[in-house]
Coordinates of C-alpha atoms in Angstrom, one line a residue:
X247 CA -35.2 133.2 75.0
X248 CA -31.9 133.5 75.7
X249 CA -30.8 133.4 72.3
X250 CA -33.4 136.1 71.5
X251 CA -32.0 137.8 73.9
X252 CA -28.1 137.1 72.9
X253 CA -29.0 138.4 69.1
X254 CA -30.6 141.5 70.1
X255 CA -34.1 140.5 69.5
X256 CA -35.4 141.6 72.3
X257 CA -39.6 141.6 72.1
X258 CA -39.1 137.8 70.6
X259 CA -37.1 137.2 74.2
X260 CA -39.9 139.0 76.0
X261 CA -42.8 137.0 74.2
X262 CA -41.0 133.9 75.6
X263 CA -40.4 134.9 78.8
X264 CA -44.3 136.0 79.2
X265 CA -45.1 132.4 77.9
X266 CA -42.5 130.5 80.2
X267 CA -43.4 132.9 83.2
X268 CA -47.3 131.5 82.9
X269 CA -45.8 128.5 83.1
X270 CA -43.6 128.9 86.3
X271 CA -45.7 131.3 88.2
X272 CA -46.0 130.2 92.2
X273 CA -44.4 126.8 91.2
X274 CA -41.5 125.2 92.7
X275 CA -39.1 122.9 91.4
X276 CA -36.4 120.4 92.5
X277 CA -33.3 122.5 92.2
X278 CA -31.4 121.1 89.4
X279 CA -34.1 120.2 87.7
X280 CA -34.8 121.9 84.0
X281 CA -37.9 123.5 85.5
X282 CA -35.5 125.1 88.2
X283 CA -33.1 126.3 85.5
X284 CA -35.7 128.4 83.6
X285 CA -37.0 129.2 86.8
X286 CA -34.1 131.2 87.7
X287 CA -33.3 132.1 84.0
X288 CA -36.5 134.1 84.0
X289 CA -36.0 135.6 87.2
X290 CA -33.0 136.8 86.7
X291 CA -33.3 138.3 83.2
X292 CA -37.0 139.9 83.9
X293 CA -36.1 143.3 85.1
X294 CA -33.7 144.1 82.4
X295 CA -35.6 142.5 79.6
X296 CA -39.1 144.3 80.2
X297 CA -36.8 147.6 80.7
X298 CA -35.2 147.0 77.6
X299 CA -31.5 147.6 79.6
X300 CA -29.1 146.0 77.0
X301 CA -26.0 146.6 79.4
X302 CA -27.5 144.9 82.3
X303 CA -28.7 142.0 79.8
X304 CA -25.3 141.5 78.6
X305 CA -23.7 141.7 81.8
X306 CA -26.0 139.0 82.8
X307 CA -25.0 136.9 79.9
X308 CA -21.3 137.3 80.3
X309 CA -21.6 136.2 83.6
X310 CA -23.3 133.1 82.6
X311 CA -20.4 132.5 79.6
X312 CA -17.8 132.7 82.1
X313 CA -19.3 130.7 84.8
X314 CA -20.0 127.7 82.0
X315 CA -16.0 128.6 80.8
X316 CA -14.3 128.8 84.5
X317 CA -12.5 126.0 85.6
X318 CA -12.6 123.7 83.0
X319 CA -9.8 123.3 80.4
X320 CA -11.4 125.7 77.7
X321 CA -10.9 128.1 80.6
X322 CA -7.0 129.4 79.2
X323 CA -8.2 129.5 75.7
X324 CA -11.4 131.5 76.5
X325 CA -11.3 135.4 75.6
X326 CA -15.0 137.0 75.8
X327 CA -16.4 138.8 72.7
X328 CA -19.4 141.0 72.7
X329 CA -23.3 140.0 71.3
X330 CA -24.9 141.2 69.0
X331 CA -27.2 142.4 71.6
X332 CA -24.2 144.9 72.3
X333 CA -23.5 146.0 68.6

């Protein structure tokens, strides 16, 4: 999904998220756990993604890149470039 998402591809992203969300639906997980992870990936991507808001998707995305960047040693080195989602 989030590569759907990443690449612009947008109704490919929100056929995943619809199948996922099924999934997840009034479930809860040990936090950590895989299950928790899409849990809150599909939370947090739902508004934008069924609004089609490419800025706020992005945004989202970014933030994610430079939390998995920040504080470890790639973390000089690291310059953020735009998706094609942005293009």
């Amino acid at each position: 999904m989030i590569v759907h998402i990443a690449a612009g591809d947008l109704e490919a992203a929100r056929a995943i998220w619809h199948e996922r969300q099924l999934w997840h639906a009034g479930k809860s997980f040990p936090p950590g756990t895989r299950a928790d992870r899409w849990r809150l990936q599909l939370a947090a991507v739902a508004e934008p993604l069924m609004a089609g808001d490419r800025p706020a998707l992005a945004k989202i995305l970014h933030d994610w890149e430079a939390a998995n960047v920040r504080g470890t040693e790639l973390e000089p080195y690291w310059e953020p470039t735009p998706f094609p989602l942005e293009r």
